[in-house]
Amino acid sequence: MHPIEQLRKWSNGEWLMETNPDAPVAELTTDSRNTEQPTHTLFVALKTHLRNGHDFVSDAWQKGVRNFLVCQPVDVAALPGSNIILVKETLAALQQIATAHRKQYHVPVVGITGSNGKTIVKEWLSALLSEDRQVIKSPGSYNSQTGVPLSVWKMEERHQIAVFEAGISQPGEMEKLERIIQPDLGIFTNIGEAHSEGFLNTRQKINEKLVLFRHAKQLIYCRDHAPLHECIVQFMNMVRRPDGDDGLQLITWSRKQAANLQITHTEVTGGHTTITGLYEGTERTITIPLADEVSAENAITVWCALLVLGVPQDHITARMATLQPVSMRMEMRQGINDCTIINDTYNSDLTSLQMALNYLGQQKQHGMHTVIMSDIMQPSRRDMDLYDEVAGLISRRNIQRFIGIGPALYKNKAAFRKNRKVRSIFFKSTEHFLKNFHLLTFDKEAILLKGARAFTFEKIGMLLEQKVHQTVMTIDLQALRSNLDAYRSLLAPGVKTMAMVKAFAYGSGSYETASVLQYAGIDYMAVAYTDEGVTLRRAGIRTPIMVMSPDLSSFDRMVAWKLEPELYSFRALEAFVAIARTLQVKDYPVHIKLDTGMHRLGFGAADMPRLAAALRVLPELRIASIFSHLAASDNAAEDEFTHQQATAFHQMSQQLMAVLPYKPIRHLSNSAGISRLQSLQFDMVRLGLGLYGIDGNPAMQAHLQPVSTLHTSIAQIREVPPGDSIGYGHQTIATSHMRIATICIGYADGYPRSMGHGKAHVLIKGKPAPTTGIICMDMCMVDITGIEGVAEGDEAIVFGPQLPVTELARWAGTIPYEIMTGISQRVKRVYANGG
């Protein structure tokens, strides 16, 4: 905690408004929606190509924040009692503040970078060190120009070691992060193709990342990556220091050549990997409860770091045996009795708890919120102080029930019972909770599971999660946000965004998708039918919603739920005006649909005089927007027709706007149009399939991330001799010995029946397994002949990042829309939220 005057000096700022220069600042935030201690928070108004943080200064003030860092004038009269620092550039100032804060502490700092594995190595290293040290680490994937300073700011006197990760997307960025982190020990995980867009080649990317270690004392890496090793050796020679300092000491591990940690043997048995190596002339062994090669490589890197940091080998061996896969994101699942389960059971620290509580707070579909939490493993901090702080976090939120599990929480339950608005229940252990589970009621509520790994909260998750179909579609909500930002980056200043969440949000789940989009600040949403809009309103979605295909008999319900109809004909217009007059409604927002050449719905050019005359004298209506549909914006060969549509839209909309005393929003462009035809943006654009990671423009597709992964499991494996048939109809005959797997997906789940007889494949163990026989209603068979190591219960990927849904659409002779919207609602949706 520092006085605001100290932060002003560190940022080289000047007072725009000074009320109390001694006001203590404990928290930095760039998000006006998330602040734990508003009176002790500094709101940093960042300006990016997507949004201007100064637009949210008043929102932060309304929430109690009184300290602000800005880089443009603000209305100080509207912010009474505030301290406002004016700087040239707020991101640079934030980084300067974090740099100065870092210099206050002299504990070992580990800096981690690389192409892949940064977050996993950081999480594993922090977890294994935290058993006897007070560790501060980057929360989630806070490795950016903004995330790093926010992470470093959380360093306190009580911390004994810090572990921070750093990621960059273009040259010049790491120099800024190095000044903030100032690592003593560096870790370079590996090098690959991830995030290569901003670099000329792999060597440039390696050299830029190495800047993080220019003042470090030691650097750990695997010397088996030849380009990485060569660049590091050159870098070491460049950073040799005068005055007897030997410069950077390289600590290597290798399977192939001499190294500080020489791996001599690796054996995978029954889901475990045993790794043997030589370090300082002594043979040492670890066993991890994971069997994949990537986990083994990350574990060796962590092993090397623990040795360098002086952790005894016997402690390392014991701790490595407890490693678990790192969930890189919180997962949201369907629970029993219409509950929503937010599973965040790997991380257990105050920072990750705050992030999880913020996410719980976004679940407006439930009025009841419950937190189930274990003891927090933070040595060298008094339990009384720790759980007083946790109780404060809980009390400041809309949480109705807190369930604490563990001896420390049980002992400190009095801290939680001070707040009588929150019902608190405590159990001494997970087993104690499980024995009493039948006495607890969970019904129509959002439940956050937040437990340290020692408490095996996966057992609780098994009881709370709804038992449904083995086929699951995972929705990556972080990818959804990333795709939204990718399109927003193409928009002219002031252009709004409307997101299409019709048809169960293209199969992704209407409420869950809408909630993320609302939090991201989308301007409008669109659904097809009134019932879809009512469902969103009932779940707490407040963003304006346009109904694109309203049933004329449902206009009264639309008004009751504040839904805005698309009016596309005089019949619809007259019907809505009649309802508005009956309900005595004035200035109700509606959307006028124009037909500019698609000839599906809409007023035509010949209708404009009559429509303009009607709109001039209808006080019941306020025209929120005028819009039309592009028929072929994804096809360059049809650009002439597309521009004809745009010209018609401009002319027709101008006739309507001429009779209105205000300016409605105009929108024409869809996802494909945004990326290909940027001159057609008008006032707003509509994002549909592009949000979900699909764009027909290859240049745009390269910037999108797949949102949905459909995966199922193998129910049974059997051997089929030559001459035997497979599936219905006795049509597929084995011509040679075959090994087939029956997987739990069929046409009732949305897997097209036309995909049978080898026309499609799934991925098992990363390899294609072609369909064989006819697709059944609930199952289908795939050929796994030649794929080694396949067992019953293994996963099969139907579509996802490695097998795009566009490929399935091509096999089925259809479009991705049909595949995605056709996935049955009996298929379980799991929502993953990035950190």
mmCIF file of C-alpha atoms in Angstrom, residues 105-407:
data_model
loop_
_atom_site.group_PDB
_atom_site.id
_atom_site.type_symbol
_atom_site.label_atom_id
_atom_site.label_comp_id
_atom_site.label_asym_id
_atom_site.label_seq_id
_atom_site.Cartn_x
_atom_site.Cartn_y
_atom_site.Cartn_z
ATOM 1 C CA TYR A 105 11.309 -5.912 -2.495
ATOM 2 C CA HIS A 106 14.433 -8.060 -2.515
ATOM 3 C CA VAL A 107 13.102 -11.608 -2.602
ATOM 4 C CA PRO A 108 14.004 -14.076 -5.400
ATOM 5 C CA VAL A 109 11.944 -13.449 -8.530
ATOM 6 C CA VAL A 110 11.440 -16.103 -11.211
ATOM 7 C CA GLY A 111 10.595 -14.856 -14.703
ATOM 8 C CA ILE A 112 9.081 -17.299 -17.222
ATOM 9 C CA THR A 113 8.650 -16.939 -20.970
ATOM 10 C CA GLY A 114 8.476 -19.162 -24.051
ATOM 11 C CA SER A 115 5.986 -20.133 -26.751
ATOM 12 C CA ASN A 116 4.056 -22.815 -24.848
ATOM 13 C CA GLY A 117 3.900 -24.082 -21.289
ATOM 14 C CA LYS A 118 4.502 -20.746 -19.525
ATOM 15 C CA THR A 119 1.330 -20.830 -17.477
ATOM 16 C CA ILE A 120 1.571 -24.537 -16.620
ATOM 17 C CA VAL A 121 5.214 -24.237 -15.481
ATOM 18 C CA LYS A 122 4.300 -21.143 -13.459
ATOM 19 C CA GLU A 123 1.342 -22.864 -11.796
ATOM 20 C CA TRP A 124 3.219 -26.086 -11.024
ATOM 21 C CA LEU A 125 6.325 -24.318 -9.735
ATOM 22 C CA SER A 126 4.260 -21.992 -7.555
ATOM 23 C CA ALA A 127 2.169 -24.863 -6.187
ATOM 24 C CA LEU A 128 5.195 -26.979 -5.276
ATOM 25 C CA LEU A 129 7.045 -24.053 -3.711
ATOM 26 C CA SER A 130 4.007 -22.917 -1.729
ATOM 27 C CA GLU A 131 4.174 -25.939 0.561
ATOM 28 C CA ASP A 132 6.862 -24.188 2.622
ATOM 29 C CA ARG A 133 7.183 -20.662 1.187
ATOM 30 C CA GLN A 134 4.914 -17.668 0.764
ATOM 31 C CA VAL A 135 4.607 -17.345 -3.044
ATOM 32 C CA ILE A 136 3.248 -14.515 -5.169
ATOM 33 C CA LYS A 137 2.504 -15.454 -8.776
ATOM 34 C CA SER A 138 0.832 -14.069 -11.876
ATOM 35 C CA PRO A 139 -2.897 -14.781 -11.696
ATOM 36 C CA GLY A 140 -4.204 -16.809 -14.644
ATOM 37 C CA SER A 141 -2.460 -15.757 -17.840
ATOM 38 C CA TYR A 142 -1.622 -12.217 -16.727
ATOM 39 C CA ASN A 143 1.474 -12.043 -18.915
ATOM 40 C CA SER A 144 0.752 -9.009 -21.110
ATOM 41 C CA GLN A 145 1.758 -5.348 -21.063
ATOM 42 C CA THR A 146 -1.168 -4.743 -18.710
ATOM 43 C CA GLY A 147 -1.248 -8.083 -16.871
ATOM 44 C CA VAL A 148 2.411 -8.034 -15.765
ATOM 45 C CA PRO A 149 2.260 -4.683 -13.912
ATOM 46 C CA LEU A 150 -1.014 -5.687 -12.255
ATOM 47 C CA SER A 151 0.632 -8.962 -11.135
ATOM 48 C CA VAL A 152 3.823 -7.345 -9.802
ATOM 49 C CA TRP A 153 1.781 -4.742 -7.912
ATOM 50 C CA LYS A 154 0.491 -7.557 -5.675
ATOM 51 C CA MET A 155 3.948 -8.184 -4.167
ATOM 52 C CA GLU A 156 3.953 -7.648 -0.388
ATOM 53 C CA GLU A 157 6.448 -7.851 2.464
ATOM 54 C CA ARG A 158 5.179 -11.291 3.474
ATOM 55 C CA HIS A 159 6.116 -12.913 0.155
ATOM 56 C CA GLN A 160 9.287 -14.998 0.103
ATOM 57 C CA ILE A 161 9.469 -15.713 -3.638
ATOM 58 C CA ALA A 162 7.729 -14.400 -6.763
ATOM 59 C CA VAL A 163 6.911 -16.275 -9.984
ATOM 60 C CA PHE A 164 5.798 -14.164 -12.957
ATOM 61 C CA GLU A 165 5.243 -15.054 -16.598
ATOM 62 C CA ALA A 166 5.754 -12.721 -19.542
ATOM 63 C CA GLY A 167 4.369 -12.984 -23.056
ATOM 64 C CA ILE A 168 4.848 -10.715 -26.054
ATOM 65 C CA SER A 169 3.281 -10.375 -29.498
ATOM 66 C CA GLN A 170 5.736 -8.021 -31.208
ATOM 67 C CA PRO A 171 9.295 -6.655 -30.952
ATOM 68 C CA GLY A 172 10.037 -4.094 -28.248
ATOM 69 C CA GLU A 173 7.476 -5.294 -25.717
ATOM 70 C CA MET A 174 9.743 -7.490 -23.576
ATOM 71 C CA GLU A 175 12.053 -4.603 -22.724
ATOM 72 C CA LYS A 176 9.165 -2.980 -20.839
ATOM 73 C CA LEU A 177 8.229 -6.195 -19.041
ATOM 74 C CA GLU A 178 11.843 -6.878 -18.045
ATOM 75 C CA ARG A 179 12.065 -3.523 -16.270
ATOM 76 C CA ILE A 180 8.943 -4.430 -14.288
ATOM 77 C CA ILE A 181 9.716 -8.058 -13.391
ATOM 78 C CA GLN A 182 13.519 -7.794 -12.947
ATOM 79 C CA PRO A 183 13.913 -11.596 -12.602
ATOM 80 C CA ASP A 184 16.805 -13.226 -10.760
ATOM 81 C CA LEU A 185 16.091 -16.688 -12.177
ATOM 82 C CA GLY A 186 14.801 -17.092 -15.723
ATOM 83 C CA ILE A 187 12.946 -19.999 -17.337
ATOM 84 C CA PHE A 188 12.555 -20.317 -21.109
ATOM 85 C CA THR A 189 10.025 -23.133 -21.598
ATOM 86 C CA ASN A 190 10.347 -23.848 -25.328
ATOM 87 C CA ILE A 191 9.906 -22.265 -28.719
ATOM 88 C CA GLY A 192 7.149 -22.946 -31.233
ATOM 89 C CA GLU A 193 4.777 -21.317 -33.693
ATOM 90 C CA ALA A 194 2.376 -19.846 -31.135
ATOM 91 C CA HIS A 195 2.031 -16.029 -31.328
ATOM 92 C CA SER A 196 4.492 -15.745 -34.232
ATOM 93 C CA GLU A 197 2.468 -13.258 -36.296
ATOM 94 C CA GLY A 198 4.387 -10.183 -35.108
ATOM 95 C CA PHE A 199 7.884 -11.551 -35.782
ATOM 96 C CA LEU A 200 9.963 -11.987 -38.921
ATOM 97 C CA ASN A 201 11.126 -15.495 -37.971
ATOM 98 C CA THR A 202 11.709 -17.854 -35.051
ATOM 99 C CA ARG A 203 15.134 -16.442 -34.203
ATOM 100 C CA GLN A 204 13.793 -12.912 -33.917
ATOM 101 C CA LYS A 205 11.061 -14.173 -31.581
ATOM 102 C CA ILE A 206 13.606 -16.032 -29.405
ATOM 103 C CA ASN A 207 15.914 -13.012 -29.193
ATOM 104 C CA GLU A 208 13.039 -10.696 -28.269
ATOM 105 C CA LYS A 209 11.908 -13.053 -25.496
ATOM 106 C CA LEU A 210 15.474 -13.376 -24.173
ATOM 107 C CA VAL A 211 15.458 -9.669 -23.326
ATOM 108 C CA LEU A 212 13.570 -10.705 -20.170
ATOM 109 C CA PHE A 213 16.801 -12.214 -18.842
ATOM 110 C CA ARG A 214 19.342 -9.504 -19.661
ATOM 111 C CA HIS A 215 19.912 -8.784 -15.958
ATOM 112 C CA ALA A 216 19.053 -12.247 -14.580
ATOM 113 C CA LYS A 217 21.621 -14.352 -12.741
ATOM 114 C CA GLN A 218 20.543 -17.775 -14.032
ATOM 115 C CA LEU A 219 18.522 -19.139 -16.968
ATOM 116 C CA ILE A 220 16.912 -22.588 -17.182
ATOM 117 C CA TYR A 221 16.042 -24.162 -20.532
ATOM 118 C CA CYS A 222 16.102 -27.428 -22.510
ATOM 119 C CA ARG A 223 19.145 -27.465 -24.760
ATOM 120 C CA ASP A 224 17.554 -30.074 -27.039
ATOM 121 C CA HIS A 225 15.748 -27.229 -28.844
ATOM 122 C CA ALA A 226 18.649 -26.405 -31.200
ATOM 123 C CA PRO A 227 17.583 -22.905 -32.396
ATOM 124 C CA LEU A 228 16.796 -21.919 -28.807
ATOM 125 C CA HIS A 229 20.160 -23.186 -27.535
ATOM 126 C CA GLU A 230 22.096 -21.363 -30.253
ATOM 127 C CA CYS A 231 20.328 -18.055 -29.591
ATOM 128 C CA ILE A 232 20.809 -18.384 -25.819
ATOM 129 C CA VAL A 233 24.554 -19.026 -26.141
ATOM 130 C CA GLN A 234 24.902 -15.918 -28.318
ATOM 131 C CA PHE A 235 22.755 -13.941 -25.895
ATOM 132 C CA MET A 236 24.875 -15.051 -22.908
ATOM 133 C CA ASN A 237 28.006 -13.715 -24.596
ATOM 134 C CA MET A 238 26.287 -10.400 -25.283
ATOM 135 C CA VAL A 239 25.242 -9.839 -21.654
ATOM 136 C CA ARG A 240 28.572 -10.603 -19.978
ATOM 137 C CA ARG A 241 29.015 -7.955 -17.337
ATOM 138 C CA PRO A 242 32.064 -6.001 -16.129
ATOM 139 C CA ASP A 243 33.454 -5.751 -12.604
ATOM 140 C CA GLY A 244 34.041 -9.474 -12.154
ATOM 141 C CA ASP A 245 30.358 -10.404 -12.641
ATOM 142 C CA ASP A 246 30.252 -13.658 -14.608
ATOM 143 C CA GLY A 247 26.972 -12.618 -16.181
ATOM 144 C CA LEU A 248 24.195 -15.058 -16.984
ATOM 145 C CA GLN A 249 24.661 -18.649 -15.759
ATOM 146 C CA LEU A 250 22.983 -21.233 -17.980
ATOM 147 C CA ILE A 251 21.224 -24.168 -16.286
ATOM 148 C CA THR A 252 20.228 -26.770 -18.859
ATOM 149 C CA TRP A 253 18.418 -30.062 -19.028
ATOM 150 C CA SER A 254 18.583 -32.563 -21.887
ATOM 151 C CA ARG A 255 17.664 -36.056 -22.990
ATOM 152 C CA LYS A 256 20.304 -36.150 -25.730
ATOM 153 C CA GLN A 257 23.509 -34.494 -24.510
ATOM 154 C CA ALA A 258 25.442 -33.309 -21.496
ATOM 155 C CA ALA A 259 23.493 -30.920 -19.294
ATOM 156 C CA ASN A 260 23.135 -29.826 -15.685
ATOM 157 C CA LEU A 261 20.155 -32.158 -15.397
ATOM 158 C CA GLN A 262 20.827 -35.097 -17.726
ATOM 159 C CA ILE A 263 17.688 -37.185 -18.311
ATOM 160 C CA THR A 264 18.738 -40.819 -18.598
ATOM 161 C CA HIS A 265 15.461 -42.734 -18.611
ATOM 162 C CA THR A 266 11.726 -42.107 -18.985
ATOM 163 C CA GLU A 267 9.052 -44.761 -18.487
ATOM 164 C CA VAL A 268 5.282 -44.428 -18.833
ATOM 165 C CA THR A 269 3.223 -46.942 -16.868
ATOM 166 C CA GLY A 270 -0.462 -46.901 -16.018
ATOM 167 C CA GLY A 271 -1.001 -43.177 -16.404
ATOM 168 C CA HIS A 272 2.218 -42.250 -14.567
ATOM 169 C CA THR A 273 5.583 -41.110 -15.925
ATOM 170 C CA THR A 274 8.808 -41.933 -14.082
ATOM 171 C CA ILE A 275 11.777 -39.788 -15.055
ATOM 172 C CA THR A 276 15.356 -40.488 -13.988
ATOM 173 C CA GLY A 277 18.234 -38.054 -14.374
ATOM 174 C CA LEU A 278 21.709 -37.067 -13.173
ATOM 175 C CA TYR A 279 22.227 -33.789 -11.333
ATOM 176 C CA GLU A 280 25.559 -32.820 -9.770
ATOM 177 C CA GLY A 281 26.736 -36.410 -10.254
ATOM 178 C CA THR A 282 23.846 -37.962 -8.352
ATOM 179 C CA GLU A 283 21.037 -40.034 -9.867
ATOM 180 C CA ARG A 284 17.610 -38.689 -8.993
ATOM 181 C CA THR A 285 14.058 -39.784 -9.879
ATOM 182 C CA ILE A 286 10.606 -38.231 -9.974
ATOM 183 C CA THR A 287 7.232 -39.738 -10.835
ATOM 184 C CA ILE A 288 4.318 -37.627 -12.013
ATOM 185 C CA PRO A 289 0.696 -38.857 -12.243
ATOM 186 C CA LEU A 290 0.510 -37.856 -15.918
ATOM 187 C CA ALA A 291 1.400 -39.831 -19.036
ATOM 188 C CA ASP A 292 1.715 -37.330 -21.887
ATOM 189 C CA GLU A 293 4.989 -36.019 -23.300
ATOM 190 C CA VAL A 294 4.121 -32.330 -22.882
ATOM 191 C CA SER A 295 3.483 -32.787 -19.158
ATOM 192 C CA ALA A 296 6.774 -34.653 -18.810
ATOM 193 C CA GLU A 297 8.690 -31.790 -20.456
ATOM 194 C CA ASN A 298 7.012 -29.178 -18.259
ATOM 195 C CA ALA A 299 7.656 -31.296 -15.148
ATOM 196 C CA ILE A 300 11.368 -31.603 -15.967
ATOM 197 C CA THR A 301 11.591 -27.812 -16.330
ATOM 198 C CA VAL A 302 9.931 -27.382 -12.934
ATOM 199 C CA TRP A 303 12.213 -30.081 -11.444
ATOM 200 C CA CYS A 304 15.253 -28.193 -12.678
ATOM 201 C CA ALA A 305 13.964 -24.939 -11.163
ATOM 202 C CA LEU A 306 13.285 -26.567 -7.790
ATOM 203 C CA LEU A 307 16.842 -27.942 -7.713
ATOM 204 C CA VAL A 308 18.298 -24.527 -8.532
ATOM 205 C CA LEU A 309 16.142 -22.958 -5.809
ATOM 206 C CA GLY A 310 17.556 -25.396 -3.252
ATOM 207 C CA VAL A 311 14.557 -27.632 -2.621
ATOM 208 C CA PRO A 312 15.810 -31.044 -1.343
ATOM 209 C CA GLN A 313 15.339 -33.934 -3.764
ATOM 210 C CA ASP A 314 13.232 -35.966 -1.326
ATOM 211 C CA HIS A 315 10.817 -33.026 -1.038
ATOM 212 C CA ILE A 316 10.737 -32.684 -4.827
ATOM 213 C CA THR A 317 9.984 -36.383 -5.272
ATOM 214 C CA ALA A 318 7.089 -36.265 -2.810
ATOM 215 C CA ARG A 319 5.613 -33.078 -4.283
ATOM 216 C CA MET A 320 5.944 -34.140 -7.920
ATOM 217 C CA ALA A 321 3.834 -37.214 -7.149
ATOM 218 C CA THR A 322 0.909 -34.888 -6.365
ATOM 219 C CA LEU A 323 0.966 -32.865 -9.606
ATOM 220 C CA GLN A 324 -2.353 -32.522 -11.382
ATOM 221 C CA PRO A 325 -3.243 -31.239 -14.857
ATOM 222 C CA VAL A 326 -3.625 -27.475 -14.749
ATOM 223 C CA SER A 327 -7.057 -26.305 -15.760
ATOM 224 C CA MET A 328 -6.114 -23.198 -17.716
ATOM 225 C CA ARG A 329 -9.535 -21.764 -17.153
ATOM 226 C CA MET A 330 -12.588 -21.983 -14.978
ATOM 227 C CA GLU A 331 -15.192 -24.408 -16.287
ATOM 228 C CA MET A 332 -18.930 -23.883 -16.093
ATOM 229 C CA ARG A 333 -21.076 -27.018 -16.160
ATOM 230 C CA GLN A 334 -24.707 -27.983 -15.834
ATOM 231 C CA GLY A 335 -25.506 -29.115 -12.307
ATOM 232 C CA ILE A 336 -28.183 -31.058 -10.502
ATOM 233 C CA ASN A 337 -31.577 -29.406 -9.960
ATOM 234 C CA ASP A 338 -30.993 -26.689 -12.601
ATOM 235 C CA CYS A 339 -27.834 -25.439 -10.893
ATOM 236 C CA THR A 340 -24.773 -24.014 -12.641
ATOM 237 C CA ILE A 341 -21.410 -25.292 -11.382
ATOM 238 C CA ILE A 342 -18.284 -23.124 -11.742
ATOM 239 C CA ASN A 343 -15.339 -25.438 -11.233
ATOM 240 C CA ASP A 344 -12.075 -23.697 -10.271
ATOM 241 C CA THR A 345 -10.483 -26.349 -8.106
ATOM 242 C CA TYR A 346 -6.801 -26.157 -8.979
ATOM 243 C CA ASN A 347 -5.753 -22.684 -7.880
ATOM 244 C CA SER A 348 -6.123 -21.767 -4.226
ATOM 245 C CA ASP A 349 -4.988 -18.270 -3.376
ATOM 246 C CA LEU A 350 -6.596 -14.904 -2.705
ATOM 247 C CA THR A 351 -6.015 -13.484 -6.176
ATOM 248 C CA SER A 352 -7.580 -16.436 -7.990
ATOM 249 C CA LEU A 353 -10.411 -16.403 -5.422
ATOM 250 C CA GLN A 354 -11.176 -12.769 -6.303
ATOM 251 C CA MET A 355 -11.244 -13.627 -10.007
ATOM 252 C CA ALA A 356 -13.528 -16.614 -9.409
ATOM 253 C CA LEU A 357 -15.886 -14.552 -7.242
ATOM 254 C CA ASN A 358 -16.077 -11.906 -9.966
ATOM 255 C CA TYR A 359 -17.054 -14.595 -12.460
ATOM 256 C CA LEU A 360 -19.647 -16.001 -10.056
ATOM 257 C CA GLY A 361 -21.106 -12.506 -9.778
ATOM 258 C CA GLN A 362 -21.732 -12.455 -13.532
ATOM 259 C CA GLN A 363 -24.121 -15.438 -13.313
ATOM 260 C CA LYS A 364 -27.328 -13.416 -13.294
ATOM 261 C CA GLN A 365 -29.455 -16.393 -14.366
ATOM 262 C CA HIS A 366 -29.600 -17.487 -10.714
ATOM 263 C CA GLY A 367 -30.759 -15.420 -7.779
ATOM 264 C CA MET A 368 -28.975 -17.741 -5.345
ATOM 265 C CA HIS A 369 -25.167 -17.875 -5.241
ATOM 266 C CA THR A 370 -23.203 -20.412 -3.170
ATOM 267 C CA VAL A 371 -19.461 -20.709 -2.582
ATOM 268 C CA ILE A 372 -17.930 -24.052 -1.581
ATOM 269 C CA MET A 373 -14.328 -23.446 -0.600
ATOM 270 C CA SER A 374 -11.432 -25.265 1.068
ATOM 271 C CA ASP A 375 -8.669 -23.971 3.300
ATOM 272 C CA ILE A 376 -6.190 -21.760 1.446
ATOM 273 C CA MET A 377 -2.658 -23.115 1.635
ATOM 274 C CA GLN A 378 -0.649 -19.987 2.445
ATOM 275 C CA PRO A 379 2.176 -20.690 4.906
ATOM 276 C CA SER A 380 3.706 -17.923 7.032
ATOM 277 C CA ARG A 381 0.449 -15.999 7.205
ATOM 278 C CA ARG A 382 -1.732 -16.061 10.300
ATOM 279 C CA ASP A 383 -4.973 -17.937 9.680
ATOM 280 C CA MET A 384 -6.920 -15.289 11.570
ATOM 281 C CA ASP A 385 -5.747 -12.523 9.219
ATOM 282 C CA LEU A 386 -6.162 -14.656 6.105
ATOM 283 C CA TYR A 387 -9.743 -15.725 6.807
ATOM 284 C CA ASP A 388 -10.769 -12.267 7.973
ATOM 285 C CA GLU A 389 -9.785 -11.126 4.485
ATOM 286 C CA VAL A 390 -11.631 -14.033 2.830
ATOM 287 C CA ALA A 391 -14.747 -13.290 4.893
ATOM 288 C CA GLY A 392 -14.530 -9.682 3.713
ATOM 289 C CA LEU A 393 -14.386 -10.786 0.077
ATOM 290 C CA ILE A 394 -17.477 -12.934 0.564
ATOM 291 C CA SER A 395 -19.458 -10.279 2.441
ATOM 292 C CA ARG A 396 -18.931 -7.649 -0.262
ATOM 293 C CA ARG A 397 -20.673 -9.762 -2.880
ATOM 294 C CA ASN A 398 -24.135 -11.047 -3.619
ATOM 295 C CA ILE A 399 -23.510 -14.446 -2.023
ATOM 296 C CA GLN A 400 -26.224 -16.121 0.002
ATOM 297 C CA ARG A 401 -24.406 -19.231 1.250
ATOM 298 C CA PHE A 402 -20.788 -20.046 2.100
ATOM 299 C CA ILE A 403 -19.650 -23.625 2.732
ATOM 300 C CA GLY A 404 -16.152 -23.855 4.208
ATOM 301 C CA ILE A 405 -14.215 -27.122 4.175
ATOM 302 C CA GLY A 406 -11.013 -27.737 6.119
ATOM 303 C CA PRO A 407 -9.650 -27.456 9.660
#
